[in-house]
Amino acid sequence: MKVEEEATSAVLNRLRRAQGQLAGVIAMIEAGRDCKDVVTQLAAVSRALDRAGFKIVASGMRQCLATADGDAPPMSEAELEKLFLALA
């Protein structure tokens, strides 16, 4: 399964955001910041990574469903992503 070009941009943006957040977490730990603040930022990194992963999965599923037979139109990428996020 290859990530579609249009999804690639969104995934890369999310991963870059997560990378920046992770650098922030590292800096917070090095600076001896409060545990609550560190964990809050770490949770944000985790969510950003999850969202990037869901975007990749949703893109691939949309490709698969677009070729499926049947009367119902295939689900949109946004619909699939919303479903995966509901499970997280």
Short mmCIF file of C-alpha atoms in Angstrom, two decimals:
data_model
loop_
_atom_site.label_atom_id
_atom_site.label_comp_id
_atom_site.label_asym_id
_atom_site.label_seq_id
_atom_site.Cartn_x
_atom_site.Cartn_y
_atom_site.Cartn_z
CA MET A 1 0.00 0.00 0.00
CA LYS A 2 1.47 3.33 -1.06
CA VAL A 3 0.48 6.61 0.55
CA GLU A 4 -1.30 8.84 -1.95
CA GLU A 5 0.46 12.07 -2.88
CA GLU A 6 -2.29 14.25 -1.43
CA ALA A 7 -2.13 12.39 1.90
CA THR A 8 1.67 12.53 1.96
CA SER A 9 1.70 16.29 2.55
CA ALA A 10 -0.70 16.05 5.49
CA VAL A 11 1.22 13.12 7.00
CA LEU A 12 4.54 14.94 6.68
CA ASN A 13 3.08 18.06 8.32
CA ARG A 14 1.82 16.00 11.24
CA LEU A 15 5.14 14.20 11.62
CA ARG A 16 7.08 17.46 11.53
CA ARG A 17 4.78 18.88 14.19
CA ALA A 18 5.35 15.77 16.32
CA GLN A 19 9.10 16.09 15.78
CA GLY A 20 9.00 19.66 17.07
CA GLN A 21 6.87 18.66 20.04
CA LEU A 22 9.26 15.83 20.88
CA ALA A 23 12.22 18.22 20.78
CA GLY A 24 10.24 20.37 23.20
CA VAL A 25 9.69 17.43 25.54
CA ILE A 26 13.40 16.63 25.51
CA ALA A 27 14.23 20.26 26.31
CA MET A 28 11.66 20.26 29.12
CA ILE A 29 13.20 17.17 30.70
CA GLU A 30 16.71 18.59 30.37
CA ALA A 31 15.52 21.81 32.02
CA GLY A 32 13.94 19.90 34.90
CA ARG A 33 10.38 21.02 34.18
CA ASP A 34 7.41 19.82 36.17
CA CYS A 35 6.36 16.22 35.54
CA LYS A 36 2.77 17.23 34.73
CA ASP A 37 3.95 19.60 31.98
CA VAL A 38 6.26 16.98 30.49
CA VAL A 39 3.58 14.29 30.45
CA THR A 40 1.08 16.70 28.87
CA GLN A 41 3.50 17.49 26.05
CA LEU A 42 4.42 13.83 25.64
CA ALA A 43 0.72 12.99 25.25
CA ALA A 44 0.49 15.63 22.51
CA VAL A 45 3.40 13.98 20.69
CA SER A 46 1.70 10.63 20.96
CA ARG A 47 -1.56 11.99 19.54
CA ALA A 48 0.27 13.64 16.64
CA LEU A 49 1.96 10.36 15.77
CA ASP A 50 -1.33 8.48 16.05
CA ARG A 51 -3.03 10.96 13.73
CA ALA A 52 -0.25 10.59 11.16
CA GLY A 53 -0.61 6.82 11.32
CA PHE A 54 -4.37 6.98 10.97
CA LYS A 55 -4.00 9.28 7.98
CA ILE A 56 -1.73 6.73 6.29
CA VAL A 57 -4.13 3.88 7.05
CA ALA A 58 -7.14 5.90 5.92
CA SER A 59 -5.43 6.77 2.65
CA GLY A 60 -4.66 3.12 1.97
CA MET A 61 -8.14 1.97 2.91
CA ARG A 62 -9.66 4.55 0.61
CA GLN A 63 -7.59 3.21 -2.25
CA CYS A 64 -8.79 -0.31 -1.50
CA LEU A 65 -12.42 0.69 -1.10
CA ALA A 66 -12.44 2.80 -4.24
CA THR A 67 -11.95 -0.37 -6.27
CA ALA A 68 -14.60 -2.36 -4.39
CA ASP A 69 -17.77 -3.47 -6.13
CA GLY A 70 -21.20 -2.51 -4.92
CA ASP A 71 -23.89 0.12 -5.15
CA ALA A 72 -22.69 2.22 -2.22
CA PRO A 73 -20.10 4.90 -2.95
CA PRO A 74 -16.71 4.32 -1.33
CA MET A 75 -16.08 6.10 1.96
CA SER A 76 -14.09 9.29 1.82
CA GLU A 77 -10.67 9.51 3.41
CA ALA A 78 -12.05 11.92 6.00
CA GLU A 79 -14.81 9.44 6.92
CA LEU A 80 -12.30 6.60 7.31
CA GLU A 81 -9.94 8.78 9.35
CA LYS A 82 -12.80 9.79 11.64
CA LEU A 83 -13.65 6.14 12.21
CA PHE A 84 -10.09 5.25 13.12
CA LEU A 85 -9.81 8.23 15.45
CA ALA A 86 -12.98 7.13 17.21
CA LEU A 87 -11.18 3.89 18.11
CA ALA A 88 -8.14 5.63 19.57
#
